Short mmCIF file of C-alpha atoms in Angstrom, two decimals:
data_model
loop_
_atom_site.label_atom_id
_atom_site.label_comp_id
_atom_site.label_asym_id
_atom_site.label_seq_id
_atom_site.Cartn_x
_atom_site.Cartn_y
_atom_site.Cartn_z
CA UNK A 23 -34.39 15.63 0.00
CA UNK A 24 -34.37 16.47 3.56
CA UNK A 25 -31.85 15.83 6.13
CA UNK A 26 -34.10 13.93 8.44
CA UNK A 27 -34.64 11.30 5.49
CA UNK A 28 -30.73 10.80 5.53
CA UNK A 29 -30.62 10.51 8.95
CA UNK A 30 -33.43 7.48 8.95
CA UNK A 31 -31.44 6.29 6.09
CA UNK A 32 -28.23 5.71 8.54
CA UNK A 33 -30.44 4.49 11.19
CA UNK A 34 -32.46 1.59 8.79
CA UNK A 35 -28.91 0.52 7.76
CA UNK A 36 -28.16 -0.43 11.25
CA UNK A 37 -30.28 -3.18 11.24
CA UNK A 38 -29.50 -4.24 7.65
CA UNK A 39 -26.58 -7.00 6.97
CA UNK A 40 -24.17 -5.22 5.59
CA UNK A 41 -19.96 -6.12 5.61
CA UNK A 42 -18.21 -3.44 7.32
CA UNK A 43 -16.86 -1.34 4.04
CA UNK A 44 -20.28 -1.28 2.74
CA UNK A 45 -21.63 -0.03 5.90
CA UNK A 46 -19.25 2.75 6.56
CA UNK A 47 -19.67 3.93 2.88
CA UNK A 48 -23.22 4.02 2.75
CA UNK A 49 -22.74 6.58 6.33
CA UNK A 50 -20.21 8.55 4.59
CA UNK A 51 -22.69 9.10 1.52
CA UNK A 52 -25.67 10.04 3.73
CA UNK A 53 -23.32 12.49 5.53
CA UNK A 54 -21.97 13.92 2.25
CA UNK A 55 -25.58 14.26 0.62
CA UNK A 56 -27.06 15.61 3.99
CA UNK A 57 -24.67 18.37 4.51
CA UNK A 58 -23.11 20.91 2.42
CA UNK A 59 -19.42 20.30 1.22
CA UNK A 60 -17.39 18.77 -1.72
CA UNK A 61 -15.66 15.97 0.59
CA UNK A 62 -15.96 14.06 3.83
CA UNK A 63 -14.21 11.17 5.12
CA UNK A 64 -14.75 8.41 7.97
CA UNK A 65 -11.22 7.73 9.51
CA UNK A 66 -10.23 5.28 12.05
CA UNK A 67 -7.32 5.96 14.63
CA UNK A 68 -4.80 3.19 14.47
CA UNK A 69 -1.22 3.64 16.35
CA UNK A 70 -0.26 7.36 16.09
CA UNK A 71 -2.29 7.96 12.68
CA UNK A 72 -5.89 8.13 11.33
CA UNK A 73 -6.52 5.67 8.57
CA UNK A 74 -9.53 6.63 6.05
CA UNK A 75 -12.10 3.94 5.71
CA UNK A 76 -14.68 5.49 3.48
CA UNK A 77 -14.00 8.83 1.41
CA UNK A 78 -16.39 10.85 -0.98
CA UNK A 79 -14.96 13.58 -3.17
CA UNK A 80 -11.46 12.60 -2.42
CA UNK A 81 -9.08 10.63 -4.81
CA UNK A 82 -8.92 7.42 -4.88
CA UNK A 83 -5.57 7.01 -3.40
CA UNK A 84 -6.09 8.87 -0.42
CA UNK A 85 -7.55 5.58 1.06
CA UNK A 86 -4.28 4.21 1.25
CA UNK A 87 -2.91 7.04 3.20
CA UNK A 88 -1.91 7.27 6.72
CA UNK A 89 -2.38 10.69 8.33
CA UNK A 90 0.19 11.03 11.65
CA UNK A 91 -1.60 13.32 13.94
CA UNK A 92 1.75 14.70 14.72
CA UNK A 93 2.06 15.96 11.04
CA UNK A 94 -1.46 17.38 10.68
CA UNK A 95 -2.48 19.57 13.14
CA UNK A 96 -6.02 20.02 12.06
CA UNK A 97 -6.82 16.19 12.38
CA UNK A 98 -5.02 16.55 16.02
CA UNK A 99 -7.36 19.21 16.91
CA UNK A 100 -10.28 17.36 15.85
CA UNK A 101 -9.77 14.22 17.78
CA UNK A 102 -8.49 15.91 20.83
CA UNK A 103 -12.00 17.85 21.05
CA UNK A 104 -15.24 16.43 22.09
CA UNK A 105 -17.42 18.56 20.19
CA UNK A 106 -17.26 19.93 16.42
CA UNK A 107 -14.09 21.46 15.35
CA UNK A 108 -14.56 24.09 12.83
CA UNK A 109 -11.62 25.54 10.77
CA UNK A 110 -12.67 28.89 8.68
CA UNK A 111 -11.16 29.84 5.40
CA UNK A 112 -8.84 32.02 7.13
CA UNK A 113 -7.37 29.56 9.13
CA UNK A 114 -3.36 29.38 9.00
CA UNK A 115 -3.15 25.46 9.73
CA UNK A 116 -2.53 23.27 6.84
CA UNK A 117 -5.13 20.90 5.43
CA UNK A 118 -4.31 17.35 4.97
CA UNK A 119 -6.79 17.32 1.78
CA UNK A 120 -5.16 19.79 -0.16
CA UNK A 121 -4.61 18.59 -3.46
CA UNK A 122 -6.75 15.50 -2.72
CA UNK A 123 -10.06 16.66 -3.75
CA UNK A 124 -11.22 15.11 -6.59
CA UNK A 125 -11.55 16.69 -10.11
CA UNK A 126 -9.91 19.73 -8.35
CA UNK A 127 -6.60 21.31 -9.59
CA UNK A 128 -4.35 22.61 -6.88
CA UNK A 129 -4.72 26.02 -7.76
CA UNK A 130 -8.17 26.39 -6.71
CA UNK A 131 -7.53 25.50 -3.19
CA UNK A 132 -6.90 28.94 -2.27
CA UNK A 133 -9.95 29.22 0.13
CA UNK A 134 -12.12 26.63 1.60
CA UNK A 135 -13.92 25.50 4.70
CA UNK A 136 -13.35 22.17 6.88
CA UNK A 137 -14.79 20.90 9.98
CA UNK A 138 -14.52 17.62 12.10
CA UNK A 139 -15.85 15.95 14.90
CA UNK A 140 -14.10 13.08 16.82
CA UNK A 141 -15.90 9.62 17.39
CA UNK A 142 -15.68 7.51 20.61
CA UNK A 143 -16.75 4.04 21.24
CA UNK A 144 -16.99 2.44 24.29
CA UNK A 145 -15.26 5.43 26.07
CA UNK A 146 -12.45 5.44 23.86
CA UNK A 147 -11.36 7.58 21.02
CA UNK A 148 -12.11 5.46 17.88
CA UNK A 149 -11.58 7.89 15.10
CA UNK A 150 -12.86 10.98 13.48
CA UNK A 151 -15.43 12.39 10.43
CA UNK A 152 -14.16 15.27 8.50
CA UNK A 153 -16.04 17.46 5.77
CA UNK A 154 -14.55 20.09 3.24
CA UNK A 155 -16.08 22.65 1.34
CA UNK A 156 -14.35 24.62 -1.20
CA UNK A 157 -17.00 27.35 -0.91
CA UNK A 158 -16.20 29.69 2.22
CA UNK A 159 -18.73 30.53 4.52
CA UNK A 160 -21.05 27.37 4.36
CA UNK A 161 -20.60 25.85 7.57
CA UNK A 162 -22.76 27.81 10.05
CA UNK A 163 -24.05 26.77 13.57
CA UNK A 164 -26.97 24.74 11.60
CA UNK A 165 -24.28 22.72 9.86
CA UNK A 166 -22.23 22.20 12.86
CA UNK A 167 -24.87 20.99 14.82
CA UNK A 168 -26.32 18.49 12.04
CA UNK A 169 -22.34 17.58 11.91
CA UNK A 170 -22.33 16.64 15.89
CA UNK A 171 -25.74 14.51 15.53
CA UNK A 172 -24.04 12.71 12.15
CA UNK A 173 -21.08 11.80 14.61
CA UNK A 174 -23.08 10.37 17.21
CA UNK A 175 -24.62 8.13 14.37
CA UNK A 176 -21.50 7.50 13.23
CA UNK A 177 -20.49 5.70 16.66
CA UNK A 178 -23.43 3.71 16.21
CA UNK A 179 -22.37 2.86 13.18
CA UNK A 180 -19.14 1.50 13.87
CA UNK A 181 -20.43 -0.33 17.14
CA UNK A 182 -22.74 -2.37 14.79
CA UNK A 183 -20.16 -2.94 12.39
CA UNK A 184 -17.54 -4.12 14.89
CA UNK A 185 -19.81 -6.22 16.54
CA UNK A 186 -20.97 -7.98 13.57
CA UNK A 187 -17.13 -8.38 12.24
CA UNK A 188 -16.52 -10.00 15.89
CA UNK A 189 -19.39 -12.29 15.37
CA UNK A 190 -18.20 -13.22 11.61
CA UNK A 191 -14.65 -14.27 12.93
CA UNK A 192 -15.63 -16.00 15.89
CA UNK A 193 -18.42 -18.27 13.68
CA UNK A 194 -15.43 -18.64 10.99
CA UNK A 195 -12.74 -19.89 13.60
CA UNK A 196 -14.71 -21.39 16.10
CA UNK A 197 -13.57 -19.02 18.80
CA UNK A 198 -15.20 -17.51 21.65
CA UNK A 199 -15.80 -13.94 21.94
CA UNK A 200 -12.62 -12.95 23.73
CA UNK A 201 -10.35 -14.96 21.21
CA UNK A 202 -12.42 -13.75 18.30
CA UNK A 203 -11.41 -9.88 19.50
CA UNK A 204 -7.58 -11.09 19.66
CA UNK A 205 -8.09 -12.39 16.20
CA UNK A 206 -9.53 -9.09 15.05
CA UNK A 207 -6.72 -7.06 16.77
CA UNK A 208 -3.97 -9.16 14.39
CA UNK A 209 -6.56 -8.80 11.27
CA UNK A 210 -6.14 -4.73 12.29
CA UNK A 211 -2.20 -5.11 12.55
CA UNK A 212 -2.03 -7.07 9.34
CA UNK A 213 -4.21 -4.49 7.27
CA UNK A 214 -1.88 -1.48 8.34
CA UNK A 215 0.80 -3.44 6.92
CA UNK A 216 -0.89 -5.03 3.67
CA UNK A 217 -2.26 -2.08 2.01
CA UNK A 218 -5.33 -3.09 -0.15
CA UNK A 219 -8.67 -4.14 -0.70
CA UNK A 220 -8.72 -6.60 -3.60
CA UNK A 221 -10.28 -9.89 -3.91
CA UNK A 222 -7.17 -11.52 -4.09
CA UNK A 223 -5.94 -9.74 -1.13
CA UNK A 224 -9.07 -9.94 1.02
CA UNK A 225 -8.65 -13.90 0.51
CA UNK A 226 -4.87 -13.45 1.47
CA UNK A 227 -5.99 -11.87 4.52
CA UNK A 228 -8.74 -14.63 5.40
CA UNK A 229 -5.95 -17.14 4.92
CA UNK A 230 -3.67 -15.79 7.16
CA UNK A 231 -6.44 -15.28 9.97
CA UNK A 232 -7.35 -19.06 9.58
CA UNK A 233 -3.54 -20.29 9.94
CA UNK A 234 -2.24 -17.76 12.13
CA UNK A 235 -2.95 -19.19 15.24
CA UNK A 236 -2.05 -22.63 14.77
CA UNK A 237 1.32 -24.23 15.01
CA UNK A 238 1.13 -25.22 11.41
CA UNK A 239 4.34 -24.55 9.32
CA UNK A 240 3.37 -22.13 6.45
CA UNK A 241 5.11 -21.80 3.00
CA UNK A 242 4.70 -18.12 1.45
CA UNK A 243 5.40 -18.25 -2.35
CA UNK A 244 5.29 -15.39 -4.57
CA UNK A 245 7.23 -13.28 -7.05
CA UNK A 246 9.73 -10.81 -5.75
CA UNK A 247 8.78 -7.89 -4.12
CA UNK A 248 5.05 -8.83 -3.44
CA UNK A 249 5.40 -8.49 0.32
CA UNK A 250 6.14 -11.96 1.70
CA UNK A 251 8.04 -10.97 4.74
CA UNK A 252 4.91 -8.79 5.50
CA UNK A 253 2.67 -11.68 5.34
CA UNK A 254 5.40 -13.55 7.88
CA UNK A 255 5.08 -10.47 10.39
CA UNK A 256 1.23 -10.54 10.24
CA UNK A 257 1.42 -14.51 10.80
CA UNK A 258 3.70 -13.78 13.80
CA UNK A 259 1.41 -10.61 15.32
CA UNK A 260 -1.98 -12.43 14.99
CA UNK A 261 -0.39 -15.65 16.68
CA UNK A 262 -0.28 -16.78 20.30
CA UNK A 263 3.18 -16.46 19.91
CA UNK A 264 3.52 -12.67 19.40
CA UNK A 265 4.86 -11.57 22.41
CA UNK A 266 7.96 -13.57 21.60
CA UNK A 267 10.74 -13.13 19.12
CA UNK A 268 10.05 -13.43 15.28
CA UNK A 269 13.57 -14.14 14.01
CA UNK A 270 14.31 -13.72 10.28
CA UNK A 271 17.06 -15.20 8.45
CA UNK A 272 17.92 -14.65 4.59
CA UNK A 273 18.39 -18.23 3.21
CA UNK A 274 20.13 -16.64 0.25
CA UNK A 275 22.90 -14.98 1.94
CA UNK A 276 24.01 -18.05 3.79
CA UNK A 277 27.34 -19.55 3.00
CA UNK A 278 27.50 -23.42 3.28
CA UNK A 279 30.36 -22.99 5.45
CA UNK A 280 28.44 -20.95 7.77
CA UNK A 281 25.10 -22.35 7.79
CA UNK A 282 25.26 -24.71 10.98
CA UNK A 283 26.68 -21.87 13.15
CA UNK A 284 23.95 -19.32 11.93
CA UNK A 285 21.14 -21.83 12.54
CA UNK A 286 22.42 -23.74 15.49
CA UNK A 287 25.08 -21.72 17.30
CA UNK A 288 28.30 -22.76 18.44
CA UNK A 289 30.75 -22.81 21.50
CA UNK A 290 33.93 -21.10 22.02
CA UNK A 291 37.01 -22.65 20.11
CA UNK A 292 34.64 -24.70 17.81
CA UNK A 293 36.44 -23.33 14.94
CA UNK A 294 38.77 -20.54 14.11
CA UNK A 295 37.47 -17.06 15.03
CA UNK A 296 34.98 -18.89 17.34
CA UNK A 297 35.98 -16.52 20.70
CA UNK A 298 32.93 -17.14 22.40
CA UNK A 299 29.81 -19.42 22.54
CA UNK A 300 27.16 -18.03 20.33
CA UNK A 301 23.45 -18.72 20.10
CA UNK A 302 22.11 -19.64 16.52
CA UNK A 303 19.05 -18.69 15.25
CA UNK A 304 16.71 -21.60 16.47
CA UNK A 305 17.60 -20.82 20.06
CA UNK A 306 17.12 -17.02 19.54
CA UNK A 307 13.42 -17.80 18.07
CA UNK A 308 12.71 -20.30 20.80
CA UNK A 309 9.07 -19.78 22.03
CA UNK A 310 8.52 -17.63 18.86
CA UNK A 311 8.57 -17.94 14.91
CA UNK A 312 11.62 -18.48 12.83
CA UNK A 313 10.97 -17.00 9.42
CA UNK A 314 13.25 -18.58 6.46
CA UNK A 315 13.20 -16.08 3.72
CA UNK A 316 14.01 -17.31 0.11
CA UNK A 317 14.24 -20.98 1.53
CA UNK A 318 14.29 -22.19 -2.39
CA UNK A 319 18.13 -20.59 -2.40
CA UNK A 320 19.70 -23.00 0.34
CA UNK A 321 22.19 -25.59 -1.05
CA UNK A 322 21.47 -29.43 -1.04
CA UNK A 323 24.02 -29.85 2.16
CA UNK A 324 22.17 -26.72 3.84
CA UNK A 325 18.80 -28.38 3.17
CA UNK A 326 19.57 -31.52 4.69
CA UNK A 327 20.94 -29.78 7.72
CA UNK A 328 17.60 -27.75 8.14
CA UNK A 329 15.56 -31.04 7.62
CA UNK A 330 17.49 -32.96 10.22
CA UNK A 331 16.57 -30.14 12.97
CA UNK A 332 12.99 -29.98 11.61
CA UNK A 333 12.55 -33.53 12.17
CA UNK A 334 13.60 -33.55 15.96
CA UNK A 335 13.26 -30.48 17.02
CA UNK A 336 16.70 -30.78 18.81
CA UNK A 337 19.44 -28.40 17.60
CA UNK A 338 23.31 -28.95 18.82
CA UNK A 339 25.61 -25.98 18.54
CA UNK A 340 28.73 -26.57 16.52
CA UNK A 341 31.68 -28.07 18.88
CA UNK A 342 29.16 -29.30 21.36
CA UNK A 343 28.06 -32.78 22.24
CA UNK A 344 24.66 -31.50 23.89
CA UNK A 345 21.52 -31.26 22.25
CA UNK A 346 18.75 -28.65 23.07
CA UNK A 347 15.16 -28.92 22.30
CA UNK A 348 13.44 -25.77 20.81
CA UNK A 349 9.88 -24.80 20.22
CA UNK A 350 9.85 -22.65 16.95
CA UNK A 351 6.91 -22.20 14.61
CA UNK A 352 8.39 -22.16 11.20
CA UNK A 353 7.66 -19.51 8.34
CA UNK A 354 9.07 -20.10 5.34
CA UNK A 355 9.12 -18.13 1.99
CA UNK A 356 10.35 -18.34 -1.86
CA UNK A 357 9.74 -16.83 -5.08
CA UNK A 358 10.72 -19.89 -6.74
CA UNK A 359 8.04 -22.70 -7.32
CA UNK A 360 9.32 -25.14 -4.87
CA UNK A 361 6.93 -28.17 -6.07
CA UNK A 362 8.57 -27.50 -9.55
CA UNK A 363 12.22 -27.52 -7.95
CA UNK A 364 11.27 -30.99 -6.27
CA UNK A 365 10.45 -32.27 -9.45
CA UNK A 366 13.50 -31.19 -11.03
CA UNK A 367 15.74 -32.32 -8.40
CA UNK A 368 16.87 -29.30 -6.82
CA UNK A 369 14.77 -29.45 -3.65
CA UNK A 370 14.27 -31.99 -1.30
CA UNK A 371 10.84 -33.45 -1.26
CA UNK A 372 11.02 -34.38 2.26
CA UNK A 373 12.07 -30.76 3.29
CA UNK A 374 9.34 -29.21 0.88
CA UNK A 375 6.51 -31.30 2.53
CA UNK A 376 7.81 -30.33 6.02
CA UNK A 377 7.54 -26.90 5.05
CA UNK A 378 4.45 -26.49 3.07
CA UNK A 379 2.08 -27.58 5.45
CA UNK A 380 -0.27 -24.69 4.90
CA UNK A 381 0.76 -22.82 1.66
CA UNK A 382 0.00 -18.91 1.21
CA UNK A 383 0.01 -17.44 -2.21
CA UNK A 384 0.58 -13.69 -2.24
CA UNK A 385 -0.79 -12.02 -5.49
CA UNK A 386 1.28 -9.90 -7.98
CA UNK A 387 0.72 -6.47 -8.22
CA UNK A 388 -0.44 -6.68 -11.46
CA UNK A 389 -3.69 -8.76 -10.57
CA UNK A 390 -4.60 -6.52 -7.64
CA UNK A 391 -6.44 -3.95 -9.77
CA UNK A 392 -7.09 -0.79 -7.79
CA UNK A 393 -4.86 -1.76 -4.90
CA UNK A 394 -2.16 -0.03 -6.66
CA UNK A 395 -3.85 3.49 -6.13
CA UNK A 396 -4.16 2.86 -2.44
CA UNK A 397 -0.45 1.88 -2.43
CA UNK A 398 0.39 4.64 -4.30
CA UNK A 399 -1.43 6.91 -1.70
CA UNK A 400 0.41 5.08 1.43
CA UNK A 401 3.69 5.70 -0.23
CA UNK A 402 2.87 9.30 -1.47
CA UNK A 403 2.04 10.42 2.15
CA UNK A 404 5.35 8.96 3.44
CA UNK A 405 7.49 10.72 0.79
CA UNK A 406 5.20 13.79 1.72
CA UNK A 407 6.15 13.64 5.20
CA UNK A 408 9.78 12.69 4.31
CA UNK A 409 10.18 15.72 2.19
CA UNK A 410 8.52 18.05 4.51
CA UNK A 411 5.56 18.95 1.95
CA UNK A 412 2.30 19.92 2.63
CA UNK A 413 0.80 17.41 0.17
CA UNK A 414 2.07 15.28 -2.44
CA UNK A 415 -0.25 14.09 -5.13
CA UNK A 416 -0.90 12.37 -8.26
CA UNK A 417 -1.20 14.62 -11.52
CA UNK A 418 -3.51 14.20 -14.53
CA UNK A 419 -3.02 10.54 -16.28
CA UNK A 420 -1.04 9.29 -13.62
CA UNK A 421 -3.81 6.86 -11.87
CA UNK A 422 -4.19 5.28 -15.23
CA UNK A 423 -0.71 4.80 -15.97
CA UNK A 424 -0.06 3.16 -12.48
CA UNK A 425 -3.01 1.02 -13.29
CA UNK A 426 -2.05 0.10 -16.78
CA UNK A 427 1.92 -0.71 -15.65
CA UNK A 428 2.56 -4.58 -15.25
CA UNK A 429 5.04 -3.75 -12.12
CA UNK A 430 7.55 -6.74 -12.77
CA UNK A 431 9.21 -5.49 -9.31
CA UNK A 432 5.48 -5.59 -7.77
CA UNK A 433 4.89 -3.71 -4.72
CA UNK A 434 8.74 -2.79 -3.96
CA UNK A 435 9.17 -1.36 -7.50
CA UNK A 436 6.14 0.98 -6.84
CA UNK A 437 7.72 2.32 -3.52
CA UNK A 438 10.81 2.97 -5.45
CA UNK A 439 8.80 4.46 -8.43
CA UNK A 440 7.17 6.84 -6.17
CA UNK A 441 10.28 7.61 -4.33
CA UNK A 442 12.11 8.80 -7.22
CA UNK A 443 8.83 10.44 -8.84
CA UNK A 444 8.50 12.60 -5.12
CA UNK A 445 12.16 13.77 -5.55
CA UNK A 446 11.81 14.77 -9.77
CA UNK A 447 8.83 16.49 -8.71
CA UNK A 448 9.85 18.44 -6.03
CA UNK A 449 12.65 19.56 -8.07
CA UNK A 450 10.34 20.58 -10.66
CA UNK A 451 7.86 22.37 -8.79
CA UNK A 452 9.09 24.12 -5.71
CA UNK A 453 6.49 24.93 -3.29
CA UNK A 454 4.60 22.88 -0.45
CA UNK A 455 2.09 21.21 -2.71
CA UNK A 456 3.77 19.29 -5.24
CA UNK A 457 2.07 16.99 -7.93
CA UNK A 458 3.76 14.09 -9.28
CA UNK A 459 3.52 14.04 -13.17
CA UNK A 460 3.65 11.06 -15.87
CA UNK A 461 7.11 12.49 -16.55
CA UNK A 462 8.26 12.10 -13.06
CA UNK A 463 7.01 8.59 -12.75
CA UNK A 464 8.70 7.75 -16.49
CA UNK A 465 6.84 4.43 -16.64
CA UNK A 466 5.45 4.72 -20.42
CA UNK A 467 5.27 7.52 -22.82
CA UNK A 468 3.53 10.38 -21.27
CA UNK A 469 0.85 10.84 -24.37
CA UNK A 470 -0.30 7.26 -24.02
CA UNK A 471 -3.17 8.23 -21.80
CA UNK A 472 -4.40 11.20 -23.86
CA UNK A 473 -4.10 9.32 -26.97
CA UNK A 474 -5.38 5.87 -25.82
CA UNK A 475 -2.40 4.34 -27.51
CA UNK A 476 -1.25 0.99 -26.30
CA UNK A 477 2.64 0.53 -27.00
CA UNK A 478 3.21 -3.17 -26.50
CA UNK A 479 6.86 -3.30 -27.89
CA UNK A 480 9.60 -1.34 -29.29
CA UNK A 481 8.69 -2.37 -33.19
CA UNK A 482 5.19 -1.01 -32.86
CA UNK A 483 6.87 2.52 -31.43
CA UNK A 484 9.21 2.24 -34.57
CA UNK A 485 6.24 2.18 -36.73
CA UNK A 486 4.34 4.68 -34.89
CA UNK A 487 7.49 6.99 -35.06
CA UNK A 488 8.05 6.24 -38.46
CA UNK A 489 4.25 7.03 -39.53
CA UNK A 490 4.46 10.39 -37.78
CA UNK A 491 7.95 11.38 -39.32
CA UNK A 492 6.59 10.48 -42.79
CA UNK A 493 3.67 12.76 -42.47
CA UNK A 494 5.83 15.68 -40.86
CA UNK A 495 9.07 15.05 -43.47
CA UNK A 496 11.08 14.67 -40.37
CA UNK A 497 13.39 11.70 -40.66
CA UNK A 498 14.06 9.47 -38.05
CA UNK A 499 16.74 6.87 -38.91
CA UNK A 500 14.77 4.09 -37.27
CA UNK A 501 15.22 2.35 -40.41
CA UNK A 502 19.13 2.29 -39.89
CA UNK A 503 19.82 2.97 -36.54
CA UNK A 504 18.09 0.65 -33.39
CA UNK A 505 16.73 2.95 -30.68
CA UNK A 506 16.17 2.03 -26.92
CA UNK A 507 12.60 2.06 -25.85
CA UNK A 508 12.83 5.19 -23.89
CA UNK A 509 14.60 7.20 -27.04
CA UNK A 510 11.83 5.73 -29.19
CA UNK A 511 9.06 6.79 -27.09
CA UNK A 512 10.61 10.32 -26.86
CA UNK A 513 10.82 10.38 -30.78
CA UNK A 514 7.63 9.56 -31.13
CA UNK A 515 6.27 12.12 -28.52
CA UNK A 516 8.42 15.12 -29.78
CA UNK A 517 7.31 14.66 -33.70
CA UNK A 518 3.47 14.28 -32.21
CA UNK A 519 4.03 17.59 -30.18
CA UNK A 520 5.47 19.52 -33.16
CA UNK A 521 2.13 18.67 -35.15
CA UNK A 522 -0.16 19.73 -32.53
CA UNK A 523 1.86 22.77 -31.99
CA UNK A 524 1.66 23.32 -35.77
CA UNK A 525 -2.04 22.83 -35.61
CA UNK A 526 -2.61 25.35 -32.64
CA UNK A 527 0.01 28.13 -34.24
CA UNK A 528 2.20 27.27 -31.61
CA UNK A 529 -0.05 28.01 -28.81
CA UNK A 530 1.23 25.53 -25.94
CA UNK A 531 -1.37 26.00 -23.87
CA UNK A 532 -4.16 25.21 -26.36
CA UNK A 533 -2.02 22.09 -27.51
CA UNK A 534 -2.02 21.00 -23.98
CA UNK A 535 -5.56 20.96 -23.81
CA UNK A 536 -5.88 19.37 -27.03
CA UNK A 537 -3.43 16.18 -25.79
CA UNK A 538 -5.21 16.17 -22.57
CA UNK A 539 -2.03 17.29 -20.40
CA UNK A 540 -1.84 19.00 -17.67
CA UNK A 541 -0.27 22.66 -18.45
CA UNK A 542 2.51 22.27 -15.82
CA UNK A 543 3.65 18.53 -16.83
CA UNK A 544 3.48 19.89 -20.66
CA UNK A 545 5.57 22.54 -20.11
CA UNK A 546 8.14 20.21 -18.55
CA UNK A 547 7.59 17.79 -21.00
CA UNK A 548 8.56 20.54 -23.64
CA UNK A 549 11.73 21.48 -21.74
CA UNK A 550 12.89 17.53 -21.47
CA UNK A 551 12.13 17.24 -25.10
CA UNK A 552 14.53 20.37 -25.99
CA UNK A 553 11.45 22.44 -27.31
#
């Protein structure tokens, strides 16, 4: 198909009724089909970073990454030049996509061409498009001209997408165009903080947009580690109180004897140690938002004191006989089911109904599908920057393992897991491009993705190890000695590797291929298991 056909396809889409993500993806697909290359991306500038909105030929986690311009000289050069910027294969500037091309191993990235072009909308820098090729010398003058044309088409696509989104927001919220624009700016802020595009997260973002600019009290509920404080921050940022304080108080850390002083303040001499007047959290948050985190942990007496100020809107400092009226928007959060706590008599019903005027549910990570990969990309990019690497990527089998794991600690557990994995991977693989392997994640058995096994509990692993040991003649001692989950998995891995090595006459490369494992990861696994 001639390039003109793809150009016409983009132009036809300008008049189509498409959501923004679909519109951007169709544009990138047309760009990729019309021009030579292995990967292309549409990126939007948010703050000091470029955020991928649509990619083709890059790994799924790349959509969650945020490329800080001061850390990626190629991207910075692209956005600071009006025309097409072409980096030949001999360029010494690091490429932000090294190690991120889908289906390509790090070792295959010795030479490739890259070019990009900035996008400007209404006279302001909006973002950029990029195109990468593993084959050197394919980007000639003709391709550069075509890239410039697609950049101008991209600017039109962005204008249409943002106008449609602004109109949709205005209709949904009954706002004028100026108000809807401010709401959209708030949505963009929330998106920067709340990584994800699953149905449940899109619904949550819509609910945030609905209630953010009201004065209603909001109760955010969800499991530990799902990001309830990020929701509170988005609610505040998208409200008309955004320029005023957001004050956070951890209710779980409030001892009963200090709660009145913390919430309402005190005057000098009110009690031993009160050497000066002190404002409480309600006064500090006056005009803004007060976020009561883990509100379900408050004692009965603390609940009564909080209810009193919510009912009257008046605060009285400890040791003072004067009351002060405060204008505070209340946002609360709890990992407890407060309605069940009310029924059990552990939480006051009147306080619950004061707090839960508009409930928001934050879904656990296990219910968010591919969001785990976007979040993984976001955290990997953070660790890449922290460790001073050119790139930090996921190895073979890691995507499946991340999606399969239940994540009882949710997003917080994922963040900590990838932080540890990045350190381990850098230790095992010196260099500027580092691959995180399954053994670094340490979530489930490294062999499980290759073998299609599902290990639900320790007894099943014990049966597998016993069966394998009977086949090899190697005793395991499982019948008499209980083993931990990790020990049982290691025993199974070791026995199975012995079988595969024997089958391949000790050839480790052949064994790795048979198991479907990356050779580098396989050799590190052998070392860890004592081979």
